Coordinates of C-alpha atoms in Angstrom, one line a residue:
Chain A
M1 CA -40.4 -61.9 93.2
V2 CA -36.7 -64.3 94.1
R3 CA -36.0 -65.7 91.3
H4 CA -37.1 -61.8 89.1
L5 CA -34.3 -60.7 91.4
K6 CA -31.7 -62.4 90.8
V7 CA -32.4 -62.2 86.8
V8 CA -32.8 -58.4 87.5
V9 CA -29.5 -58.5 89.6
L10 CA -27.6 -60.9 87.5
K11 CA -28.4 -58.7 84.3
E12 CA -27.3 -55.3 86.8
I13 CA -23.7 -57.3 87.1
K14 CA -23.2 -58.0 84.2
E15 CA -24.0 -54.2 82.5
L16 CA -22.4 -52.9 85.0
I17 CA -18.4 -55.0 85.1
R18 CA -17.9 -54.2 80.7
D19 CA -18.8 -50.7 81.2
P20 CA -15.2 -49.8 80.4
R21 CA -16.6 -46.3 82.9
I22 CA -16.5 -48.3 86.0
L23 CA -14.0 -51.0 84.8
V24 CA -11.4 -49.3 85.0
G25 CA -11.9 -46.7 86.5
V26 CA -13.2 -48.2 90.0
I27 CA -11.5 -51.6 89.3
I28 CA -8.7 -51.7 87.2
I29 CA -7.2 -48.1 87.7
P30 CA -7.0 -48.3 91.9
L31 CA -4.8 -52.7 91.4
V32 CA -2.9 -50.3 89.5
I33 CA -2.6 -47.0 91.1
F34 CA -1.6 -48.2 94.3
P35 CA 0.7 -50.4 93.1
L36 CA 2.6 -48.1 90.7
M37 CA 2.9 -45.6 93.9
G38 CA 3.7 -48.4 96.1
Q39 CA 6.8 -49.1 93.5
L40 CA 7.9 -45.9 93.0
F41 CA 8.4 -45.1 96.6
S42 CA 10.3 -48.2 97.6
I43 CA 12.8 -46.6 93.9
A44 CA 12.8 -42.9 95.5
T45 CA 13.1 -45.2 99.0
E46 CA 16.2 -47.5 97.6
A47 CA 17.8 -44.3 95.5
T48 CA 18.2 -42.0 99.1
L49 CA 19.0 -45.6 101.0
R50 CA 21.7 -46.2 98.2
E51 CA 22.7 -42.3 98.2
M52 CA 23.0 -42.4 102.6
R53 CA 25.2 -45.6 102.3
V54 CA 28.5 -43.7 101.1
I55 CA 28.8 -40.3 102.4
P56 CA 31.6 -38.0 102.2
V57 CA 32.1 -35.8 104.0
A58 CA 35.0 -32.9 104.6
L59 CA 35.8 -31.8 108.3
I60 CA 37.8 -28.7 107.9
D61 CA 40.5 -28.5 111.2
E62 CA 41.7 -25.1 111.4
D63 CA 40.9 -25.5 115.7
R64 CA 44.1 -28.7 115.8
S65 CA 43.5 -29.5 119.2
E66 CA 41.9 -32.8 121.4
F67 CA 38.3 -31.5 120.8
S68 CA 38.8 -31.5 116.5
Y69 CA 40.7 -34.8 116.6
M70 CA 38.1 -36.0 118.8
L71 CA 35.3 -34.9 116.1
L72 CA 38.3 -36.2 113.1
E73 CA 37.8 -39.6 114.8
M74 CA 33.8 -40.3 115.7
L75 CA 33.8 -39.1 112.2
R76 CA 36.3 -42.2 111.4
R77 CA 33.7 -44.4 113.1
V78 CA 30.7 -43.7 111.3
P79 CA 31.1 -46.2 108.5
N80 CA 28.8 -44.7 105.3
I81 CA 31.3 -41.6 105.9
V82 CA 33.9 -41.7 104.2
L83 CA 36.3 -38.8 104.7
V84 CA 37.4 -36.3 102.0
S85 CA 40.7 -34.1 103.0
L86 CA 40.7 -30.5 101.9
S87 CA 43.2 -27.6 101.4
S88 CA 42.0 -24.3 103.3
Q89 CA 41.7 -22.2 100.7
N90 CA 39.6 -23.8 97.7
W91 CA 37.6 -25.8 99.8
I92 CA 34.4 -25.2 97.8
E93 CA 35.6 -26.0 94.2
E94 CA 37.5 -28.9 96.2
A95 CA 34.4 -30.5 98.1
L96 CA 32.6 -29.9 95.2
N97 CA 34.6 -31.9 92.6
N98 CA 35.1 -35.1 95.0
S99 CA 30.9 -34.7 95.2
V100 CA 31.2 -33.7 98.7
K101 CA 28.5 -33.9 100.4
A102 CA 29.0 -31.5 103.1
V103 CA 32.2 -30.4 104.8
I104 CA 31.9 -29.6 108.5
K105 CA 34.9 -26.8 109.7
V106 CA 36.0 -26.2 113.3
S107 CA 36.6 -22.6 113.6
Q108 CA 39.7 -21.5 115.7
G109 CA 39.6 -21.1 119.1
F110 CA 37.1 -23.8 119.1
A111 CA 38.8 -25.6 121.8
S112 CA 39.7 -22.1 123.8
N113 CA 36.7 -20.4 124.1
L114 CA 35.2 -24.1 125.1
S115 CA 37.9 -23.1 128.2
N116 CA 37.2 -20.3 128.4
G117 CA 33.2 -21.2 129.4
L118 CA 32.0 -19.6 125.7
R119 CA 30.7 -21.1 123.0
G120 CA 32.3 -23.3 120.3
N121 CA 31.6 -22.5 116.7
I122 CA 31.4 -25.1 114.2
E123 CA 29.7 -24.2 111.1
V124 CA 28.4 -27.2 108.4
Y125 CA 28.4 -26.4 105.2
L126 CA 25.8 -28.6 102.9
V127 CA 26.6 -29.2 98.9
I128 CA 22.9 -29.6 97.7
K129 CA 22.9 -30.4 94.0
S130 CA 20.0 -31.8 93.8
L131 CA 15.9 -31.6 95.4
G132 CA 15.8 -35.3 96.8
M133 CA 15.3 -37.1 100.3
G134 CA 19.3 -37.9 100.2
E135 CA 20.0 -34.2 101.1
V136 CA 17.5 -34.2 103.7
G137 CA 19.3 -37.7 105.0
V138 CA 23.0 -36.2 104.6
G139 CA 21.7 -33.4 106.6
S140 CA 20.5 -35.3 109.0
T141 CA 23.0 -38.1 110.0
V142 CA 25.5 -34.6 110.1
D143 CA 23.0 -32.9 112.9
E144 CA 23.0 -36.6 114.3
I145 CA 26.8 -36.5 114.8
L146 CA 26.8 -33.0 116.5
G147 CA 24.6 -34.4 118.4
S148 CA 26.6 -36.9 120.1
F149 CA 29.6 -35.1 119.9
S150 CA 28.4 -32.4 121.6
K151 CA 27.5 -35.0 124.3
M152 CA 30.9 -35.9 124.3
V153 CA 31.9 -32.5 124.8
S154 CA 30.1 -31.6 127.7
T155 CA 30.8 -34.7 129.5
A156 CA 34.6 -34.4 128.8
M157 CA 34.3 -31.3 130.1
I158 CA 31.6 -32.1 133.4
S159 CA 34.5 -34.6 134.1
K160 CA 37.3 -32.2 133.3
H161 CA 35.5 -29.9 135.8
A162 CA 33.7 -32.0 138.7
P163 CA 36.0 -35.3 138.7
N164 CA 33.7 -36.3 140.9
A165 CA 30.7 -35.2 139.4
N166 CA 27.7 -38.8 137.2
A167 CA 28.2 -36.5 134.3
P168 CA 25.0 -39.3 132.4
T169 CA 23.2 -37.6 135.0
I170 CA 24.3 -34.1 135.0
L171 CA 23.3 -34.2 130.7
E172 CA 20.1 -36.0 131.5
P173 CA 19.0 -35.6 135.4
I174 CA 15.2 -36.2 134.8
I175 CA 14.3 -40.3 133.4
V176 CA 10.7 -40.0 131.9
S177 CA 8.6 -43.1 130.9
D178 CA 4.9 -43.0 129.7
K179 CA 2.4 -44.7 130.6
T180 CA -1.1 -45.1 129.5
I181 CA -4.1 -45.9 131.2
V182 CA -7.0 -47.6 128.5
K183 CA -10.8 -49.0 129.1
G184 CA -8.6 -49.0 132.7
E185 CA -6.2 -50.2 132.3
V186 CA -2.4 -49.2 132.2
V187 CA -0.5 -50.0 129.8
D188 CA 3.2 -49.7 129.5
V189 CA 3.2 -47.2 126.0
S190 CA 3.9 -43.6 125.6
P191 CA 0.5 -41.9 125.4
K192 CA 2.0 -41.3 121.3
G193 CA 2.7 -44.2 120.4
F194 CA -0.9 -45.8 121.6
I195 CA -3.1 -42.4 120.0
S196 CA -1.1 -42.9 116.7
A197 CA -1.5 -47.1 116.5
L198 CA -5.1 -46.2 118.2
L199 CA -5.4 -43.9 114.7
S200 CA -3.0 -45.8 112.1
Q201 CA -6.0 -49.1 113.1
T202 CA -9.6 -46.9 113.2
M203 CA -7.9 -45.0 110.6
V204 CA -8.3 -47.7 107.7
I205 CA -12.0 -48.0 108.4
P206 CA -13.4 -44.6 107.2
I207 CA -11.4 -44.3 104.5
V208 CA -12.9 -47.9 103.8
T209 CA -16.2 -47.1 104.4
M210 CA -16.2 -44.1 102.1
L211 CA -14.6 -46.0 99.0
L212 CA -17.0 -48.7 99.4
M213 CA -19.9 -45.4 100.1
I214 CA -18.8 -43.4 96.8
M215 CA -18.3 -46.4 94.9
A216 CA -21.4 -47.0 95.1
A217 CA -23.1 -44.2 94.9
Q218 CA -21.3 -43.6 91.3
I219 CA -22.2 -47.1 90.6
A220 CA -25.3 -46.5 91.4
V221 CA -26.3 -43.8 90.1
T222 CA -24.2 -44.4 87.2
S223 CA -26.4 -48.1 86.6
I224 CA -30.1 -46.5 86.5
A225 CA -28.2 -43.5 83.6
V226 CA -27.7 -45.9 80.9
E227 CA -30.3 -47.6 81.3
K228 CA -32.3 -43.4 80.5
E229 CA -29.2 -42.9 78.0
E230 CA -30.1 -46.5 76.2
K231 CA -33.3 -46.3 76.5
T232 CA -34.1 -49.6 78.2
L233 CA -36.0 -47.6 81.3
E234 CA -38.7 -48.2 80.0
T235 CA -38.9 -51.3 78.1
L236 CA -38.0 -52.4 81.8
L237 CA -40.8 -50.8 83.7
T238 CA -43.3 -53.1 80.8
L239 CA -41.6 -56.3 81.7
P240 CA -43.9 -58.9 84.1
V241 CA -41.8 -57.9 87.6
K242 CA -42.8 -55.4 90.9
R243 CA -41.0 -52.8 90.7
V244 CA -39.1 -52.8 93.6
T245 CA -37.7 -56.0 92.3
I246 CA -36.0 -53.2 90.0
L247 CA -35.5 -51.5 92.3
W248 CA -34.2 -54.1 94.8
G249 CA -32.4 -55.7 91.5
K250 CA -29.8 -52.4 91.5
L251 CA -29.1 -51.2 95.2
I252 CA -27.7 -54.9 95.5
G253 CA -26.3 -55.3 92.1
S254 CA -24.2 -51.4 92.9
T255 CA -23.6 -53.2 96.6
I256 CA -22.4 -56.0 94.9
V257 CA -19.8 -55.1 92.5
A258 CA -19.2 -51.2 94.3
A259 CA -17.4 -54.3 97.2
I260 CA -15.1 -56.2 94.3
S261 CA -14.3 -51.4 93.5
V262 CA -13.9 -51.9 97.1
I263 CA -11.5 -54.9 97.8
A264 CA -9.6 -54.1 94.3
Y265 CA -8.9 -50.4 96.4
M266 CA -8.0 -52.0 99.5
V267 CA -5.6 -55.2 97.8
G268 CA -4.3 -52.1 95.4
F269 CA -3.7 -49.6 98.9
N270 CA -2.4 -52.1 101.5
Y271 CA 0.0 -53.0 98.9
Y272 CA 1.0 -49.8 99.6
M273 CA 0.5 -48.8 103.0
S274 CA 2.9 -52.2 103.3
I275 CA 5.5 -50.7 101.2
V276 CA 5.4 -47.2 103.3
L277 CA 4.4 -48.1 106.8
S278 CA 8.1 -50.9 106.6
Q279 CA 9.5 -47.6 107.0
Q280 CA 8.1 -47.1 110.5
Q281 CA 8.3 -48.4 113.7
M282 CA 5.4 -48.7 115.4
P283 CA 4.7 -49.4 119.5
A284 CA 3.2 -53.1 119.4
I285 CA -0.1 -52.9 121.9
S286 CA -2.1 -55.5 122.4
T287 CA -5.2 -56.1 120.1
S288 CA -7.3 -56.1 122.9
Y289 CA -7.0 -52.3 123.7
I290 CA -7.2 -51.3 119.9
G291 CA -9.3 -54.4 118.8
I292 CA -13.0 -55.1 117.6
P293 CA -14.8 -57.2 119.7
F294 CA -16.8 -59.9 117.6
E295 CA -19.6 -58.5 118.1
G296 CA -18.5 -54.7 117.7
Y297 CA -17.8 -56.5 114.1
A298 CA -21.8 -57.2 113.7
V299 CA -22.8 -54.1 115.2
L300 CA -19.7 -52.0 112.5
A301 CA -20.9 -54.6 109.0
I302 CA -25.0 -54.0 110.6
S303 CA -24.0 -50.3 110.6
L304 CA -22.2 -50.4 107.3
F305 CA -25.2 -52.0 105.2
L306 CA -28.5 -49.3 106.6
S307 CA -26.4 -46.6 105.4
L308 CA -25.0 -48.0 102.5
M309 CA -29.1 -48.8 100.9
S310 CA -30.0 -45.4 102.1
M311 CA -27.1 -44.0 99.5
L312 CA -27.7 -46.3 97.1
A313 CA -30.9 -45.3 97.8
L314 CA -30.5 -41.9 97.2
A315 CA -27.8 -42.0 94.3
I316 CA -30.6 -44.0 92.2
L317 CA -33.4 -41.5 93.0
L318 CA -31.1 -38.9 92.4
G319 CA -29.5 -41.1 88.8
A320 CA -33.7 -40.8 87.5
Y321 CA -33.4 -37.8 87.5
A322 CA -30.5 -37.3 85.5
Q323 CA -30.2 -37.5 81.8
D324 CA -27.3 -39.1 80.6
V325 CA -24.8 -40.5 82.1
R326 CA -22.8 -38.1 82.4
S327 CA -25.4 -35.4 83.8
A328 CA -25.5 -38.6 86.6
Q329 CA -22.4 -38.5 87.8
S330 CA -22.3 -34.6 87.8
L331 CA -25.1 -34.6 90.6
I332 CA -24.4 -37.1 92.0
G333 CA -21.5 -35.3 94.3
I334 CA -24.1 -33.0 95.9
L335 CA -24.1 -37.3 97.6
F336 CA -20.2 -36.6 98.5
I337 CA -20.5 -33.8 101.0
P338 CA -22.5 -35.9 103.7
I339 CA -19.8 -39.1 103.2
L340 CA -16.5 -36.3 103.3
V341 CA -17.3 -33.7 106.3
P342 CA -17.8 -36.6 108.6
T343 CA -14.9 -38.5 106.9
F344 CA -12.2 -36.0 107.6
I345 CA -13.8 -34.0 110.7
L346 CA -14.2 -38.6 112.0
M347 CA -11.4 -39.5 111.1
Y348 CA -9.0 -36.6 114.2
A349 CA -11.7 -35.9 115.7
D350 CA -13.5 -37.7 118.5
P351 CA -17.7 -36.6 117.8
L352 CA -18.1 -35.5 121.7
S353 CA -15.1 -33.4 121.6
L354 CA -17.1 -31.2 119.5
P355 CA -18.9 -28.6 119.0
L356 CA -22.3 -28.6 120.0
S357 CA -23.7 -27.9 116.7
L358 CA -21.5 -29.7 115.0
Q359 CA -21.6 -32.7 117.0
I360 CA -25.7 -32.8 115.9
I361 CA -25.6 -31.8 112.0
L362 CA -22.4 -35.2 111.9
Y363 CA -25.2 -37.4 114.5
L364 CA -28.0 -36.1 111.9
I365 CA -26.1 -37.0 108.2
P366 CA -26.4 -41.5 108.6
F367 CA -22.6 -41.5 106.9
S368 CA -21.6 -40.7 109.6
H369 CA -22.3 -43.3 112.3
P370 CA -20.5 -46.0 110.9
I371 CA -17.3 -44.6 111.9
I372 CA -18.8 -43.3 115.2
A373 CA -19.7 -46.8 115.7
V374 CA -15.6 -47.8 114.8
K375 CA -14.5 -45.1 117.4
S376 CA -17.1 -46.1 120.7
I377 CA -17.4 -49.9 120.0
I378 CA -13.5 -50.2 120.3
F379 CA -13.9 -48.2 123.7
G380 CA -16.8 -50.7 124.3
N381 CA -19.4 -47.9 123.9
Y382 CA -22.2 -49.4 122.9
L383 CA -24.9 -47.0 123.4
I384 CA -24.2 -44.3 121.0
S385 CA -23.8 -47.0 118.3
M386 CA -27.1 -48.7 119.3
F387 CA -28.4 -45.5 118.7
G388 CA -26.2 -44.8 115.4
L389 CA -27.9 -48.0 113.9
L390 CA -31.9 -47.2 115.3
Y391 CA -31.0 -43.3 113.4
N392 CA -29.5 -45.2 110.2
M393 CA -32.9 -48.1 110.0
A394 CA -34.6 -44.9 110.3
F395 CA -33.6 -43.1 107.8
M396 CA -33.0 -46.0 105.3
V397 CA -36.8 -47.5 105.9
V398 CA -38.0 -43.9 104.1
V399 CA -35.9 -43.6 101.9
L400 CA -36.5 -46.9 100.5
Y401 CA -40.0 -46.1 100.8
V402 CA -39.4 -43.1 99.3
A403 CA -37.7 -44.4 96.2
A404 CA -40.1 -46.9 96.2
R405 CA -43.5 -44.6 95.8
F406 CA -41.3 -43.3 93.1
F407 CA -40.0 -46.0 91.2
S408 CA -43.4 -47.7 91.3
S409 CA -44.5 -43.7 89.9
E410 CA -44.9 -43.0 86.8
K411 CA -42.2 -40.7 87.1
V412 CA -39.0 -42.5 87.2
V413 CA -39.6 -42.5 83.5
T414 CA -40.5 -38.6 83.5
A415 CA -38.6 -37.2 86.4
R416 CA -35.5 -35.1 84.8
I417 CA -33.6 -32.7 86.4
T418 CA -31.7 -29.8 83.2
L419 CA -28.4 -29.0 84.7
G420 CA -26.3 -25.1 83.2
Q421 CA -29.8 -24.1 83.2
R422 CA -32.1 -22.2 85.1
G423 CA -34.0 -23.4 87.4
T424 CA -35.2 -26.9 87.9
K425 CA -37.6 -28.9 85.7
T426 CA -39.1 -31.6 86.8
S427 CA -42.1 -32.5 84.1
Chain B
M1 CA -54.5 -51.7 87.6
K2 CA -54.0 -53.2 90.9
K3 CA -52.3 -55.6 89.4
A4 CA -50.1 -54.3 87.1
S5 CA -47.4 -57.0 87.1
D6 CA -50.3 -59.8 86.4
V7 CA -51.1 -57.5 83.2
R8 CA -46.9 -57.0 81.9
K9 CA -47.5 -61.1 81.8
I10 CA -49.7 -60.7 79.3
I11 CA -49.3 -57.3 76.9
S12 CA -45.6 -56.7 75.5
Y13 CA -44.5 -53.5 74.1
L14 CA -41.4 -52.4 72.1
P15 CA -41.8 -48.4 72.3
E16 CA -40.2 -46.7 69.0
E17 CA -37.1 -45.8 71.0
A18 CA -36.4 -49.0 72.4
G19 CA -33.0 -49.3 73.8
I20 CA -30.9 -52.9 74.9
Y21 CA -28.3 -53.0 77.1
P22 CA -25.0 -52.8 75.7
R23 CA -22.7 -54.6 77.3
L24 CA -25.1 -57.8 76.6
T25 CA -24.6 -60.4 74.0
G26 CA -28.5 -60.8 71.8
L27 CA -28.7 -64.4 73.0
E28 CA -28.5 -62.7 76.5
Y29 CA -30.7 -59.9 76.2
L30 CA -33.3 -62.3 74.9
K31 CA -32.5 -65.0 78.1
F32 CA -32.6 -62.2 80.7
M33 CA -36.3 -61.4 78.8
A34 CA -37.2 -64.9 78.4
N35 CA -36.7 -65.1 83.0
L36 CA -38.8 -62.7 83.5
Y37 CA -41.7 -63.9 81.7
A38 CA -41.1 -68.4 82.0
K39 CA -42.7 -69.5 84.3
D40 CA -39.7 -72.5 84.2
R41 CA -36.1 -73.0 83.0
G42 CA -38.1 -75.6 80.1
E43 CA -40.3 -72.4 79.0
V44 CA -37.1 -69.9 79.0
E45 CA -35.5 -72.2 76.7
E46 CA -38.5 -72.4 74.4
M47 CA -38.3 -68.7 74.3
V48 CA -34.7 -68.2 73.8
N49 CA -35.2 -70.8 71.3
E50 CA -37.8 -69.2 68.9
G51 CA -36.4 -65.8 69.9
L52 CA -33.1 -66.3 67.9
K53 CA -35.6 -67.8 65.3
I54 CA -37.4 -64.9 64.7
A55 CA -33.9 -62.5 65.6
S56 CA -32.7 -65.0 61.8
L57 CA -29.2 -63.0 63.6
G58 CA -27.0 -65.6 63.4
D59 CA -23.9 -66.0 65.4
K60 CA -23.5 -62.4 65.6
I61 CA -26.1 -63.6 68.3
R62 CA -24.0 -64.0 70.2
E63 CA -21.9 -60.4 70.0
K64 CA -22.5 -57.9 72.7
T65 CA -25.6 -54.9 71.1
A66 CA -22.7 -52.7 71.2
T67 CA -21.8 -53.4 67.8
Y68 CA -25.1 -54.3 66.2
S69 CA -26.8 -51.5 63.4
K70 CA -29.5 -50.1 63.9
G71 CA -32.0 -52.8 61.4
M72 CA -30.2 -56.2 63.9
K73 CA -31.3 -53.7 66.9
R74 CA -34.6 -53.6 65.9
R75 CA -34.6 -57.0 65.1
L76 CA -33.4 -59.0 68.2
L77 CA -36.4 -56.4 70.2
I78 CA -39.6 -57.7 67.5
A79 CA -38.2 -60.6 68.3
R80 CA -38.1 -60.2 72.1
A81 CA -41.6 -58.7 72.4
L82 CA -43.0 -61.7 70.1
M83 CA -41.3 -64.4 72.1
V84 CA -42.6 -64.2 75.1
R85 CA -45.6 -65.1 73.4
P86 CA -47.5 -62.2 74.5
K87 CA -52.5 -61.7 73.9
L88 CA -51.5 -58.2 73.0
A89 CA -48.5 -57.0 71.7
I90 CA -48.3 -53.3 71.3
L91 CA -45.6 -51.6 68.0
D92 CA -44.6 -48.7 67.7
E93 CA -43.8 -47.4 64.7
P94 CA -42.2 -51.5 64.1
T95 CA -39.6 -50.4 61.6
S96 CA -38.8 -46.9 61.6
G97 CA -35.6 -46.3 60.5
L98 CA -35.0 -49.0 58.5
D99 CA -33.6 -50.0 55.8
V100 CA -35.5 -52.1 53.5
L101 CA -34.7 -55.0 53.9
H102 CA -34.8 -55.0 57.4
A103 CA -37.6 -53.6 57.6
Y104 CA -38.8 -55.6 54.9
H105 CA -37.9 -58.5 57.6
V106 CA -39.1 -56.8 60.9
R107 CA -42.7 -57.1 58.9
R108 CA -43.0 -60.7 57.5
I109 CA -41.9 -61.6 60.9
I110 CA -44.4 -60.1 62.5
K111 CA -47.1 -61.1 59.8
E112 CA -45.8 -64.5 60.3
Y113 CA -45.6 -64.6 64.0
V114 CA -49.8 -63.4 63.8
K115 CA -50.9 -66.2 62.3
Q116 CA -49.2 -68.9 63.5
Q117 CA -49.9 -67.3 67.4
G118 CA -52.4 -65.9 66.8
L119 CA -51.8 -63.1 68.9
T120 CA -53.4 -59.1 68.9
V121 CA -51.2 -56.5 67.6
I122 CA -51.5 -52.9 68.2
L123 CA -49.6 -51.6 65.5
S124 CA -49.1 -47.4 65.3
S125 CA -48.0 -46.1 62.3
H126 CA -47.2 -43.0 60.1
N127 CA -46.1 -45.8 56.7
M128 CA -49.5 -46.4 55.4
L129 CA -48.2 -49.1 53.1
E130 CA -46.9 -50.8 55.7
V131 CA -50.2 -51.1 57.8
D132 CA -52.0 -51.8 54.7
F133 CA -49.9 -54.7 54.2
L134 CA -50.0 -56.2 58.4
C135 CA -52.9 -54.7 59.9
D136 CA -56.7 -56.4 59.6
R137 CA -58.3 -54.0 60.9
V138 CA -57.2 -49.6 61.7
A139 CA -57.7 -46.5 63.2
L140 CA -57.2 -42.8 61.2
I141 CA -56.2 -40.4 64.5
H142 CA -55.4 -37.5 62.5
D143 CA -54.3 -33.9 65.4
G144 CA -55.3 -37.0 68.1
Q145 CA -59.3 -37.9 66.7
I146 CA -59.6 -41.5 65.3
V147 CA -60.6 -39.6 62.3
V148 CA -62.6 -43.1 60.5
E149 CA -61.7 -47.1 61.6
G150 CA -62.2 -50.1 58.6
S151 CA -60.6 -53.1 57.3
P152 CA -58.1 -51.5 55.0
H153 CA -59.8 -53.1 51.7
A154 CA -63.3 -51.4 53.2
L155 CA -61.3 -48.4 54.2
K156 CA -60.4 -48.1 49.9
E157 CA -63.7 -49.1 48.6
T158 CA -65.9 -46.5 50.7
Y159 CA -63.2 -44.4 50.0
E160 CA -62.5 -45.4 46.6
A161 CA -58.9 -45.3 47.0
K162 CA -55.4 -46.8 45.5
N163 CA -54.2 -47.7 48.7
L164 CA -54.5 -46.3 53.0
E165 CA -52.3 -43.3 51.7
E166 CA -55.1 -42.1 49.5
V167 CA -58.0 -42.7 51.8
F168 CA -55.5 -40.8 54.9
A169 CA -55.8 -37.8 52.4
K170 CA -59.0 -37.4 51.5
V171 CA -60.8 -38.3 55.3
T172 CA -58.5 -35.4 56.8
G173 CA -59.3 -33.4 53.5
H174 CA -56.1 -32.9 51.6
G175 CA -57.1 -35.4 49.3

């Protein structure tokens, strides 16, 4: 039995890996597409940064007051800003000719307005010549400068009108320090930062789970449909091998190829994420709060294995009803719904926060449980994951039993679902 | 049929429309099959060597079967069916759709192999000349019923026919 299984698994792997539809679609493309996306992202970021290194800005000072002079001085001190002088009459034309990115216009009466207790007006003109992140960057740089300038003006006015007052305290009277309580301990990180760090970790597992399931299902359905398309199944079933061995050969072969494919995805995806995340700041949080303990990984691995086997057995059953690879690929779409629904819901929401009816549906879908397990394990709640394991085990036993019975019968050769015609015909 | 897999050990079946795994080479295909029938490595090697001899595909055996012509595929399939030394080989239309030379090769293999190894072949065919050439006993089937059976020589004598085609026509009332 074991020797035969090895022989069948090896044959499955060879056939699958050499199939250009699988080799290109699920192994080569992710290895190429993600790094390519990362490179393109990096090129785009680099181009934006290059654009931001020197920003030509013009200040039209119609007020000529101490405040407008203060703004001018401030702009001079910003390292990546190059000041361009424009005449008041044809300033738009001049700005365009001198590649000016932003024009800041301090209107006449700015200082006198402030002295009379009114608001001073500043107009900002951004020159948009193309659609890119560079334009957005220029806008936010100018906003930041004017925000600081506004604070500076406030400080100056407070000092003038109330010399004994503490200007910074009046401007920002409250200091808020966010902390989070996790697993009964206080962590010195804001809840927002904690959740984003946690999501960045826990989201990877649902994505990997989803990818693995989809890849494996696609591969398994192809492996059985190819047998039908190439008319090798009939011969295979006449060989001195137990039908269950053939079924297990397909399950194991598909899992191995799917695992290779997921590794290809993760290598590509990690490369992409490392480029994207290098642009973002994440709070440093000890892994004891958001990490998964060793026994948690064991529970997760078992949960994933059980779900995967159920998915593969379902895919093979479905594939046996297809006439060829193309109709098998269409049929397998049905199985993606119970994978995608829990993945996307559970990526953001906690199952217990959902309406009861949706919770029940999620718990009934066997493919939800690896994702639910990740979330509950992080918070030390093993009860839900244990329930998931038992449920998945029962589900897998039932599905494998049905698949084994199906494979032992002659229906595996004659089963047909005719797509695109009225009704479903099983002969 | 409680021990179906045991029965399958002594039977070899070649369906009319049998296919071959297109992404395996001819040699890999023979090895795959031999590994499922043989008890040990030595027997695997023997079977594969036998298969190589029967198929006689030369260097093509190391290429993927997707590149094979219909005749070459059929030769490989016949090799697969016979190399495992079954007690009974069931060959369904072994030469259907093949060109003259491939059909000739396949028929010669079957004839020689049966003589050498002493195995039994149940062969179904619409080609009465092929049946005449290969078979010791013939059962003519018409409308799903066996209408007559016997050796080709005896049948031809009984029906005073030059060949089995004529026998068939006479038996079914068309001659």
